[in-house]
Coordinates of C-alpha atoms in Angstrom, one line a residue:
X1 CA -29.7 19.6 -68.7
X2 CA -28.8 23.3 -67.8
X3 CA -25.6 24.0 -65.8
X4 CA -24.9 27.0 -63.6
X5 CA -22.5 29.3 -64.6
X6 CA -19.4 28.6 -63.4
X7 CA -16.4 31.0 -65.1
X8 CA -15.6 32.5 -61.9
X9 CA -15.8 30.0 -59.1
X10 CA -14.1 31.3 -55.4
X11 CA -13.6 28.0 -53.8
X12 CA -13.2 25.2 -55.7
X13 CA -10.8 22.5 -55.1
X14 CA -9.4 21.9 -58.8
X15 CA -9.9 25.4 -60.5
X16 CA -8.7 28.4 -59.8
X17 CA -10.7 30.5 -57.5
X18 CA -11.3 34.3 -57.9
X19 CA -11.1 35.1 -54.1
X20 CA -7.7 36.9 -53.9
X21 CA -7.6 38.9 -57.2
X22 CA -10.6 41.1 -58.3
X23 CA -11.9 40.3 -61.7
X24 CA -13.2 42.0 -64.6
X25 CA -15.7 41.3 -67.2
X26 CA -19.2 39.9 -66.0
X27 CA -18.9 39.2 -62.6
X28 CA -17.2 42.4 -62.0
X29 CA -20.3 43.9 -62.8
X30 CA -22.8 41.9 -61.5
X31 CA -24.9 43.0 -58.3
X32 CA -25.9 39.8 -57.2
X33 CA -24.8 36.6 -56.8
X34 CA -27.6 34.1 -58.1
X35 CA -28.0 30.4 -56.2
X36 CA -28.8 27.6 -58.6
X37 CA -29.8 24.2 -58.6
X38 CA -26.9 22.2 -60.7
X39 CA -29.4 19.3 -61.5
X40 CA -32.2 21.9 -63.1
X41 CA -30.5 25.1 -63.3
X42 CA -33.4 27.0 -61.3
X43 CA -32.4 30.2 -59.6
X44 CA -32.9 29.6 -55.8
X45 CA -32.4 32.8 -54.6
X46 CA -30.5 36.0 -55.2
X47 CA -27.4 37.5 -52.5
X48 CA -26.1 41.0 -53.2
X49 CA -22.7 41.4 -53.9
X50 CA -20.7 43.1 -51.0
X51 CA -18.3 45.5 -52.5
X52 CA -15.0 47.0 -50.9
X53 CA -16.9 49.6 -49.0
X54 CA -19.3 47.1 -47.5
X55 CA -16.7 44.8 -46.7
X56 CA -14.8 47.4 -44.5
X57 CA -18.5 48.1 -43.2
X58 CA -18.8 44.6 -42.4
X59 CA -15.3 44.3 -40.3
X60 CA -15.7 46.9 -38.2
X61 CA -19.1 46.0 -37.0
X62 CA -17.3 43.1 -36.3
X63 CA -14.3 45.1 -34.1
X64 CA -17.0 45.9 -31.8
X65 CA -18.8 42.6 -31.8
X66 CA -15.5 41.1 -30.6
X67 CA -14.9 42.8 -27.7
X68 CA -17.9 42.0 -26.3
X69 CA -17.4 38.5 -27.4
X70 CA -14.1 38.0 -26.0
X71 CA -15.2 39.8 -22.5
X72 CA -18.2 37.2 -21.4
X73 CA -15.2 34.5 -21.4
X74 CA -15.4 30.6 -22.1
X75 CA -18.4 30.6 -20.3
X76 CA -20.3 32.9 -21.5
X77 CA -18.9 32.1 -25.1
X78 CA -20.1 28.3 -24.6
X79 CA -23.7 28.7 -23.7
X80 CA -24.4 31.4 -26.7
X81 CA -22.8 28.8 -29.1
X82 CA -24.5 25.8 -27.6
X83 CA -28.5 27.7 -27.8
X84 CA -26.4 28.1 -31.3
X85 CA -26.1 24.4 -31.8
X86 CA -29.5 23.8 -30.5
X87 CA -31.1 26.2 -33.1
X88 CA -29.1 24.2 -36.1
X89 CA -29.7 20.7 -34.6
X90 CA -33.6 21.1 -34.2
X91 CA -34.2 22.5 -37.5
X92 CA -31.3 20.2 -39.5
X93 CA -33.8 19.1 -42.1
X94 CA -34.1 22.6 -43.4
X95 CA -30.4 23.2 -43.3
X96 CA -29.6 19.6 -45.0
X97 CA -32.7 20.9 -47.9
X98 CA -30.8 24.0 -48.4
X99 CA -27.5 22.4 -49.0
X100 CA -28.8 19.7 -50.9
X101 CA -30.1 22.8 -53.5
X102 CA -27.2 24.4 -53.8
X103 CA -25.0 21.3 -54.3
X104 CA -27.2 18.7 -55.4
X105 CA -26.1 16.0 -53.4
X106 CA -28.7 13.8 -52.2
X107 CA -30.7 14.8 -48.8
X108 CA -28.9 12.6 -47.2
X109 CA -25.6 12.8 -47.7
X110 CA -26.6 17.0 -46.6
X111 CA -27.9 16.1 -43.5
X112 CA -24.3 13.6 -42.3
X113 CA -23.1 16.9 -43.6
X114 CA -24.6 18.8 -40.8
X115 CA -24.3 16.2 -38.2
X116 CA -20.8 16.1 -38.6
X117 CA -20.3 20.1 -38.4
X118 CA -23.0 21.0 -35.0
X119 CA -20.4 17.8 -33.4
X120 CA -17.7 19.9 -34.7
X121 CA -19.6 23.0 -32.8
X122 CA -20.7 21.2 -29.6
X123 CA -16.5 19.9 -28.9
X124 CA -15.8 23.6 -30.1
X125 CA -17.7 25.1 -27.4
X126 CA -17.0 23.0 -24.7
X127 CA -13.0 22.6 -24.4
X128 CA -12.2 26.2 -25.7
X129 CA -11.4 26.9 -22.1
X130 CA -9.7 24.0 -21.4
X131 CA -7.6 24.2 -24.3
X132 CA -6.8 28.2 -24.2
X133 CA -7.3 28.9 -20.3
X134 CA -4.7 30.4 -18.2
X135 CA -2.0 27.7 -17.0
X136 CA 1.1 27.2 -15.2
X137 CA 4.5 26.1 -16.6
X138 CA 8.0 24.8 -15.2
X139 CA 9.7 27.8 -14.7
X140 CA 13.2 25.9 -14.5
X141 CA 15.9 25.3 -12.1
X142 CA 17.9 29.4 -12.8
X143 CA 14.2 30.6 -13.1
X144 CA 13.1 28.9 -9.8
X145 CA 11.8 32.5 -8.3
X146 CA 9.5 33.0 -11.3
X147 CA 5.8 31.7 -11.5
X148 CA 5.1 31.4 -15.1
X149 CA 2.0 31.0 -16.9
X150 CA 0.5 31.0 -20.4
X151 CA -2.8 31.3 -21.8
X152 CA -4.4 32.0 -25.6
X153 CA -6.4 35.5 -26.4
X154 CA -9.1 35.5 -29.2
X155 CA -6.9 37.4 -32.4
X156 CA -9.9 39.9 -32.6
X157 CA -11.6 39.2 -36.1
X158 CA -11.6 36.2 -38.5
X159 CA -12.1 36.1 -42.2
X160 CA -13.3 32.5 -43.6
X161 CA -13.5 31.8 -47.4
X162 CA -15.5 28.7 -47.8
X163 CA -15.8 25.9 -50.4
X164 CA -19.0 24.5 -52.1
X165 CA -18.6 21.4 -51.8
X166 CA -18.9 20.8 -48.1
X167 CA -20.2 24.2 -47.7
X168 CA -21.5 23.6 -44.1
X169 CA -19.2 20.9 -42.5
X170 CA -15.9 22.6 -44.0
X171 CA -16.2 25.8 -43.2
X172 CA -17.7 25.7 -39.6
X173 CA -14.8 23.8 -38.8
X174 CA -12.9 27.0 -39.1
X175 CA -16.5 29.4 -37.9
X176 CA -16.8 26.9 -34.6
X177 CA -13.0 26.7 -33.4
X178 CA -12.9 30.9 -34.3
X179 CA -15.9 31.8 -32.4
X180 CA -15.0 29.2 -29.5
X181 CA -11.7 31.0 -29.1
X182 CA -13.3 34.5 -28.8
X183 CA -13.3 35.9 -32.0
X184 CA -15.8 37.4 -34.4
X185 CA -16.0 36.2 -37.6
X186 CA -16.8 37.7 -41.2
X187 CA -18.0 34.8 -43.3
X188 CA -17.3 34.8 -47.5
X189 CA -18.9 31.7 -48.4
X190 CA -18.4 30.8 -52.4
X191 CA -20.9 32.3 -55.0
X192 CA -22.0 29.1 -55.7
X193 CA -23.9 28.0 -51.6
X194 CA -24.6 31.1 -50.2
X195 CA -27.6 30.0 -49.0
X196 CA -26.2 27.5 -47.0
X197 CA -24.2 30.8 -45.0
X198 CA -27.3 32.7 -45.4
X199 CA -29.2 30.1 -43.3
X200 CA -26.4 29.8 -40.4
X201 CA -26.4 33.5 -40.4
X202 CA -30.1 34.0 -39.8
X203 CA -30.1 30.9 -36.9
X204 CA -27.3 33.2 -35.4
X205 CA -28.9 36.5 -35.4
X206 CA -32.3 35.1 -34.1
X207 CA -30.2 34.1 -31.2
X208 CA -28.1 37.4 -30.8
X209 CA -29.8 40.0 -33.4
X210 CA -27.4 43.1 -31.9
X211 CA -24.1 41.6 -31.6
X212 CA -22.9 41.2 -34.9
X213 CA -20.3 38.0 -34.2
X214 CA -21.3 35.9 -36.9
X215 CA -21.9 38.1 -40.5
X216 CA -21.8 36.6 -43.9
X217 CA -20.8 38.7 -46.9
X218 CA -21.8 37.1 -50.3
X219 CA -19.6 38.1 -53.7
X220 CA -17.5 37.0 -56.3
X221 CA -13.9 37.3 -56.6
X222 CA -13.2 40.5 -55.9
X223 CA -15.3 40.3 -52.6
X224 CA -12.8 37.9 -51.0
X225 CA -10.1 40.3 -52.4
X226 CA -11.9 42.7 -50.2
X227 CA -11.7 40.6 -47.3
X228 CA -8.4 39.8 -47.5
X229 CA -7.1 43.6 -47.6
X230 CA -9.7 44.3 -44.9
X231 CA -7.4 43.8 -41.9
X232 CA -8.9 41.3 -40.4
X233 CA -6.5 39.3 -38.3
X234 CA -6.7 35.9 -40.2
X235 CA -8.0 34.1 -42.9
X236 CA -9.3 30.8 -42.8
X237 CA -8.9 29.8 -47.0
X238 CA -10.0 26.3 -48.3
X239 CA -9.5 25.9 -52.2
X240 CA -6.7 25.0 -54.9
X241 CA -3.4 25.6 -54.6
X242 CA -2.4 28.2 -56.5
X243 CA -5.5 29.9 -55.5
X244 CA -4.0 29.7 -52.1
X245 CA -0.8 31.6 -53.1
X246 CA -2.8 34.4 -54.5
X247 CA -4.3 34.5 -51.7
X248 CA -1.4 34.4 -49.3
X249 CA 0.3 37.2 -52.0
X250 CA -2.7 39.1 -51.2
X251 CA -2.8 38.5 -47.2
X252 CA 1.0 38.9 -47.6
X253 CA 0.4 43.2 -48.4
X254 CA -0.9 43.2 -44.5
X255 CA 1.4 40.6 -42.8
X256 CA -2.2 38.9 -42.2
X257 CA -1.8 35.6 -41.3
X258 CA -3.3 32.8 -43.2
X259 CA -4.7 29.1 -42.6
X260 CA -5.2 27.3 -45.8
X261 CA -6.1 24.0 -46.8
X262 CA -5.8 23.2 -50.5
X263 CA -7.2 19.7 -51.6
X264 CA -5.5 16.6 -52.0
X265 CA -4.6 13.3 -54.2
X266 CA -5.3 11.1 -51.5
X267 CA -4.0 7.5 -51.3
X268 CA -5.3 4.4 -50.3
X269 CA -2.7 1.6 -49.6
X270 CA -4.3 -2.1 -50.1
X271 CA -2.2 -5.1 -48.6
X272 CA -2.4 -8.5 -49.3
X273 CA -3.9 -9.6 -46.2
X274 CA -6.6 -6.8 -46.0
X275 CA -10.3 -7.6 -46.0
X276 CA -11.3 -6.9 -49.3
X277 CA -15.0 -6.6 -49.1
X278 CA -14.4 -4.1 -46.4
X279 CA -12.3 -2.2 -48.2
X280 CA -13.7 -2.3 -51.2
X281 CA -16.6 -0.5 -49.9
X282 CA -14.7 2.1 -48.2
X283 CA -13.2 2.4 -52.0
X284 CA -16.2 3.3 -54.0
X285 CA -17.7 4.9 -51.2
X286 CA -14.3 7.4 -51.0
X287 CA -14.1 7.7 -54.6
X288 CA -17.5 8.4 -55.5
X289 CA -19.4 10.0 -52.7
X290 CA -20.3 13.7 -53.6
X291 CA -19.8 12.6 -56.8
X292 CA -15.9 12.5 -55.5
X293 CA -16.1 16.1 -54.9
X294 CA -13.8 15.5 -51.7
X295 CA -10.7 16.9 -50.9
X296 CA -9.9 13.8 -48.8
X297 CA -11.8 11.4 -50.6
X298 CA -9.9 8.2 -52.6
X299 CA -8.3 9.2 -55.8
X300 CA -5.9 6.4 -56.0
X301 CA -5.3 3.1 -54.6
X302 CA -2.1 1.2 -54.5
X303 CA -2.9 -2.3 -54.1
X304 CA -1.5 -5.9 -53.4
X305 CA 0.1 -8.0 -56.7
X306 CA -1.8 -11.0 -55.0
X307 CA -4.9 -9.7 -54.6
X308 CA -5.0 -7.0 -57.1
X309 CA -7.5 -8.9 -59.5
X310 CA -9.9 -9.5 -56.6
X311 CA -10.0 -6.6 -55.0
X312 CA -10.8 -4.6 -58.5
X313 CA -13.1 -6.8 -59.5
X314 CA -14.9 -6.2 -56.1
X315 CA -15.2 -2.2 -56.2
X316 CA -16.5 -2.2 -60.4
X317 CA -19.4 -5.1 -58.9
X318 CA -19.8 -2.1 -56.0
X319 CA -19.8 1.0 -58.4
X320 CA -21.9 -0.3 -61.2
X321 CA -24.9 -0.6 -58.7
X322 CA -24.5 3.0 -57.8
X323 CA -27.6 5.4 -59.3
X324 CA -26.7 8.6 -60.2
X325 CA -28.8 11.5 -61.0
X326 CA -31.1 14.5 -58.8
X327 CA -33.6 12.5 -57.2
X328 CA -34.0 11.3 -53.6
X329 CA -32.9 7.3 -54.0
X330 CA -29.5 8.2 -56.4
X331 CA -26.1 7.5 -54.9
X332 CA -24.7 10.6 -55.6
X333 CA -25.6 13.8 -57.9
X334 CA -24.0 16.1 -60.1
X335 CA -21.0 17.9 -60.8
X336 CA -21.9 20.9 -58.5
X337 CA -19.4 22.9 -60.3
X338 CA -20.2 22.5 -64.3
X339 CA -16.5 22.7 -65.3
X340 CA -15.4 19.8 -63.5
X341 CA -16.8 17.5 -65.6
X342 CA -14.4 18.7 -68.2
X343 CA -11.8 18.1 -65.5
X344 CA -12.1 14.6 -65.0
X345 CA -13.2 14.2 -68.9
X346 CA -9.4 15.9 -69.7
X347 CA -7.7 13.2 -67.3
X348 CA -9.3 10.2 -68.4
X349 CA -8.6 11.5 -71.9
X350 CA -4.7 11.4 -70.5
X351 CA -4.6 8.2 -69.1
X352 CA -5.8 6.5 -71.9
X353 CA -3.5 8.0 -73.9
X354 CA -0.4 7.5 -71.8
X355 CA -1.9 3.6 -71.8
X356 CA -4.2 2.8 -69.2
X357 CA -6.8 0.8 -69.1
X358 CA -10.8 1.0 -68.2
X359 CA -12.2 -1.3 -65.7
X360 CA -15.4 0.9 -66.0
X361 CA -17.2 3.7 -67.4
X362 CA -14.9 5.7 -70.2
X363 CA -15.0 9.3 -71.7
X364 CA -18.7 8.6 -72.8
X365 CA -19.3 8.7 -68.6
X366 CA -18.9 12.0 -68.4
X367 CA -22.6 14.0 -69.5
X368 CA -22.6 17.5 -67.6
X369 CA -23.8 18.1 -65.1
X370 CA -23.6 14.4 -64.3
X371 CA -20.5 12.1 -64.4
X372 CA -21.0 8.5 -64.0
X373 CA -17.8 6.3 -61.9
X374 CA -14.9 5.8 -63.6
X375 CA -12.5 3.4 -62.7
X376 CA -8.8 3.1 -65.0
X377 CA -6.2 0.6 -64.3
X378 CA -2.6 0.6 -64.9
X379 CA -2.4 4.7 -64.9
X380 CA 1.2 6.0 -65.6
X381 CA 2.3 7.8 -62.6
X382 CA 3.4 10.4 -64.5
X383 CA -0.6 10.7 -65.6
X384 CA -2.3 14.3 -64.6
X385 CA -5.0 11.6 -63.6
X386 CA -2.4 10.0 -61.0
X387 CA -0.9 13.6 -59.7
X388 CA -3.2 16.3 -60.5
X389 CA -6.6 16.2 -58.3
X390 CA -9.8 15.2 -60.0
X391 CA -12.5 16.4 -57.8
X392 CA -15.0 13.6 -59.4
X393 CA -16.5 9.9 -59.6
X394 CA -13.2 8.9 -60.9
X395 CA -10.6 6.5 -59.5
X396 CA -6.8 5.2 -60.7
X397 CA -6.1 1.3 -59.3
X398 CA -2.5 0.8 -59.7
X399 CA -0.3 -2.3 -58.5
X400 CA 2.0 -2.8 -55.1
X401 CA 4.7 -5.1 -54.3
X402 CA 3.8 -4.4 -50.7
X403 CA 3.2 -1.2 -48.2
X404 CA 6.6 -0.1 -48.5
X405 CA 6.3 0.3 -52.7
X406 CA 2.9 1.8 -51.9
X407 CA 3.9 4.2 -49.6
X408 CA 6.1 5.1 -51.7
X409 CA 3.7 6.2 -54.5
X410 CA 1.6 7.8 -52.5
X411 CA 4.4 9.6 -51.6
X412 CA 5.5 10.9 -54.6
X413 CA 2.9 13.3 -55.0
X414 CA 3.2 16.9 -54.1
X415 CA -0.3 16.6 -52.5
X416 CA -0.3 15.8 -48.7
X417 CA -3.9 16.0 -47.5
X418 CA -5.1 12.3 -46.1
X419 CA -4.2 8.9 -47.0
X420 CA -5.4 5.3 -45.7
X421 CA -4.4 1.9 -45.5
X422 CA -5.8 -1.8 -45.3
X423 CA -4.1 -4.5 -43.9
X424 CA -5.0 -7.0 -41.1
X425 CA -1.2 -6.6 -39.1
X426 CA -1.8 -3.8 -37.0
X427 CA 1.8 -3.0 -36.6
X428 CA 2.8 -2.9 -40.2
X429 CA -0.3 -0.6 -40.4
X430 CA 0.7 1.6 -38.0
X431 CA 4.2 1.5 -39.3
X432 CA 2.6 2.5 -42.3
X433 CA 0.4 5.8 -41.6
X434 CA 3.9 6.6 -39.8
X435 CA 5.8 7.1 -42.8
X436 CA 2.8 8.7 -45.1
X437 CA 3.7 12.1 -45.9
X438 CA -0.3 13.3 -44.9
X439 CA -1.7 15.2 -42.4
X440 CA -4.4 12.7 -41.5
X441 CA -4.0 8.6 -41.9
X442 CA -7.1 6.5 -41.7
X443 CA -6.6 2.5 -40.8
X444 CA -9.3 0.1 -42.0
X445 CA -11.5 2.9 -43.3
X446 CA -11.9 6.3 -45.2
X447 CA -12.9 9.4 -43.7
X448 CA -12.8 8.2 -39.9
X449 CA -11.2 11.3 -38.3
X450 CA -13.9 13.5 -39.7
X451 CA -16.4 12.9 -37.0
X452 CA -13.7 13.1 -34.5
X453 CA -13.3 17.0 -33.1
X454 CA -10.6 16.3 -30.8
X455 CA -7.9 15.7 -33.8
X456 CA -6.7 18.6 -35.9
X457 CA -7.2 18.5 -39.7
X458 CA -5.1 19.9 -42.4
X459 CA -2.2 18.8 -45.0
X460 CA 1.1 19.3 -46.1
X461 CA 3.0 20.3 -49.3
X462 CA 0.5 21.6 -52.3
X463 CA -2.0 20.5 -49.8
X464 CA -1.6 23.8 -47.6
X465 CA -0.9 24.0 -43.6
X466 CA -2.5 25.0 -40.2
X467 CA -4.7 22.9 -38.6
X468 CA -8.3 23.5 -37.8
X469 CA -10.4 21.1 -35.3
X470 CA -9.1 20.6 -32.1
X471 CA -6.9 21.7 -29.9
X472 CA -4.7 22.6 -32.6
X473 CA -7.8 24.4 -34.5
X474 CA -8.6 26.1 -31.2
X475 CA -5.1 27.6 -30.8
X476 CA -5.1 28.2 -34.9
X477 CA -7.3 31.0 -34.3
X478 CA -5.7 32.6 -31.0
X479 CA -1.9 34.0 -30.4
X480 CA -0.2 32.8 -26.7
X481 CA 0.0 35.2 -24.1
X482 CA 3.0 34.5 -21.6
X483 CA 3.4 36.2 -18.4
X484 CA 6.4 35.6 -15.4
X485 CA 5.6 37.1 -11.8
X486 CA 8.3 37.5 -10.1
X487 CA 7.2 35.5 -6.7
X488 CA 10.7 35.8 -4.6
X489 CA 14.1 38.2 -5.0
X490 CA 16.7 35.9 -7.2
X491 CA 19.2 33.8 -4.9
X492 CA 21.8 35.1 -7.9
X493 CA 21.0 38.0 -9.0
X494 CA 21.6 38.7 -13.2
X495 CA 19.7 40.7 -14.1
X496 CA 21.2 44.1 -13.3
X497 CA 24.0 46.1 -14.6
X498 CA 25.6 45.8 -11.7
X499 CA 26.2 41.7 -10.9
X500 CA 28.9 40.8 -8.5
X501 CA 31.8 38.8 -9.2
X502 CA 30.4 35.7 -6.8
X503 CA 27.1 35.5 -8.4
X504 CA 28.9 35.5 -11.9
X505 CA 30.8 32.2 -10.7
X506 CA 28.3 30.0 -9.2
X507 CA 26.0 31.0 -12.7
X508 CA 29.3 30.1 -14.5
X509 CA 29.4 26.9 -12.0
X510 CA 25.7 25.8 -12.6
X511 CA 26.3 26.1 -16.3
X512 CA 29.3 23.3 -16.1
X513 CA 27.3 21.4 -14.0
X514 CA 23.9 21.5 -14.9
X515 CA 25.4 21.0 -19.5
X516 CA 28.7 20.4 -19.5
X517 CA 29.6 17.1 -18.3
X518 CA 29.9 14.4 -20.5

């Protein structure tokens, strides 16, 4: 079956991307960017490629577009991006069609994918002003005579370089929290769904055709290398790691500020006392959903000595009545990016070498653009297929004497995305997700904070940092404005080159007092 072409790929979550460096041979000359479908290879449309010039075009229409944006306030900010919610919700079928071409993930699993961003939208738009208005704080006891107050100010203009694999829900979760917080924002989507921005665009500009807030440029490599040495006053970045660094390297030649979130190795922790049918669904569900194209999906699982047998035996019954392939009834589709079958065909090869065994599927699963689930026992920790992330239908079940040995794996990685655990004691569960080094923790299930706005998202280590979605995500794309007002003269008065010798002892006085007893 025919595969896109995939050398050059600007946000993927296990191969480099091109968005921080510009590249030479093909791409480099290439005018447009071609959409395919992965499952047939047919061209769905054609994008031209925005070079350097265009990109600078692009950002200042965007200067202007801001300042209007950021002058009709909260208010006026939420009812634009609600009719904008309105115009995606009503015509979500089209939207989840589109994605579902691009991708190849069944219709679906496309249109949870845009229920899950326009909730993302909706809380966006309705506690920006909450979250960001102007607000009062304790002034303190030797500050008594000021009133001070602080409030967040839109940054001006936001650069976004999406992923393909979520190329809706992932990125809007940095496009909603922007524009909620007053910004304009210049969208680089990858080369491989830019119809999915194309179609967001066009829903925005039917609403507002002549303020450009919303504008999507569509490119290779060398594009987002434009965008990051456009001045624009922060990127959003999801992708691999060391596609992240060049990017920051690049961002770093402006001082501009980056938000980046890199992919993961997350782990699910299995106790002996956990409800195995439960979580075995939430197993092969994690693992193989999007064809395990998730960057917080399962890609290992510590488990329980006791009930390690059972609960194994549970998700192969589960997996081996999944259907894959490109039509409307299959579990999950292809390998939206053709190289990562070779990916996950490279670290099965590595596990099996290093001893591991296969539960099932093997290296014969993996027949581009499809890759059927794969489940390996017993994996060596020091296995790439154990640290490196897979980004496919591939999971490694390895043994636990209890939660504290299994957080303790799952610690060991330099990934630091998500991580979940089963167990029917709440507090050793909590206790648990306390001590996982992870920016998100799920209890009882996978993937539970992704339809939950309010709580920020984002990782640690190799697995980036910022935080987009809520309040955090808000404030992500603003900088804090502080003010004092001066409501009364000072009883002592410091601040003047002038101060008297009795005003100099009671501050001398206070001090002992207020911090130095014991």
């Amino acid at each position: 079956m025919p595969q896109r072409s995939t050398t050059q790929s600007s946000e993927t979550a296990t191969t480099e991307s091109s968005a921080s460096a510009p590249q030479g041979g093909a791409d480099a000359e290439r005018s447009v960017v071609e959409s395919l479908d992965p499952r047939t290879g047919e061209v769905l449309g054609s994008y031209p490629v925005a070079d350097t010039d265009e990109v600078a075009r692009v950002v200042e229409r965007a200067r202007g577009a801001a300042q209007w944006w950021s002058d009709i306030g909260f208010d006026g900010r939420k009812g634009w991006l609600q009719s904008w919610k309105k115009a995606i919700a009503s015509d979500a079928a089209s939207l989840a069609a589109v994605i579902s071409a691009e991708t190849g993930k069944p219709a679906d699993d496309a249109l949870l994918e845009v229920m899950l961003a326009v909730e993302h939208l909706d809380w966006a738009s309705k506690k920006a002003g909450k979250v960001l208005g102007t607000r009062k704080v304790p002034a303190g006891l030797v500050s008594a005579n000021q009133e001070a107050t602080v409030r967040y100010q839109p940054l001006g203009v936001v650069g976004v370089i999406g992923p393909w694999n979520y190329p809706l829900y992932t990125p809007m979760g940095s496009i909603s929290y922007a524009l909620a917080a007053g910004n304009a924002v210049v969208f680089k989507p990858s080369e491989l769904t830019p119809g999915v921005a194309a179609w967001i665009a066009d829903k925005w500009n039917g609403l507002v055709p002549n303020q450009p807030v919303l504008q999507v440029i569509t490119g290779f490599g060398a594009t987002g290398t434009a965008l990051c040495r456009s001045g624009v006053d922060k990127i959003a970045f999801t992708g691999s790691t060391p596609t992240a660094k060049k990017v920051m390297a690049t961002c770093a030649e402006t001082l501009t500020p980056i938000v980046a979130e890199c992919g993961g190795k997350d782990a699910m922790l299995v106790d002996a006392d956990a409800d195995l049918e439960q979580a075995s669904s939430f197993a092969v569900f994690g693992a193989m959903g999007n064809a395990g194209q998730t960057c917080v999906g399962v890609e290992r699982i510590y488990v329980a000595d006791k009930v390690f047998d059972t609960f194994v035996q549970k998700v192969t019954d589960k997996a081996k009545r999944l259907r894959i392939g490109g039509g409307a009834g299959d579990s999950y589709g292809p390998m939206t990016l053709g190289r990562q079958t070779e990916v996950v065909a490279e670290q099965v090869a590595d596990a099996l070498a290093k001893g591991a065994s296969v539960v099932l599927g093997g290296p014969e699963s993996v027949r581009a653009p499809y890759v059927e689930p794969i489940i390996l026992t017993d994996v060596p920790e020091g296995s790439s297929a154990v640290t490196d992330e897979t980004f496919g239908p591939t999971v490694v079940i390895n043994r636990m004497t209890d939660l504290d040995d299994g957080v303790a794996k799952a610690n060991a990685s330099g990934y630091g995305l998500g991580a979940s655990v089963f167990t029917g004691n709440r507090g050793r569960a909590m206790a648990a997700a306390e001590r996982l080094r992870s920016g998100v923790v799920t209890v009882n299930s996978v993937l539970g904070f992704a339809g939950v706005p309010a709580l920020p998202f984002g990782g640690v280590g190799e697995s980036g940092f910022g935080r987009i979605h809520g309040a955090d995500g808000l404030r992500e794309f603003s900088r804090a404005k502080s003010v004092t007002r001066q409501k009364y003269k000072a009883p002592l008065n410091l601040l003047t080159m002038e101060r008297n010798a009795r005003d100099m002892k009671i501050a001398a006085w206070l001090l002992r007092t207020r911090h130095g007893r014991k």
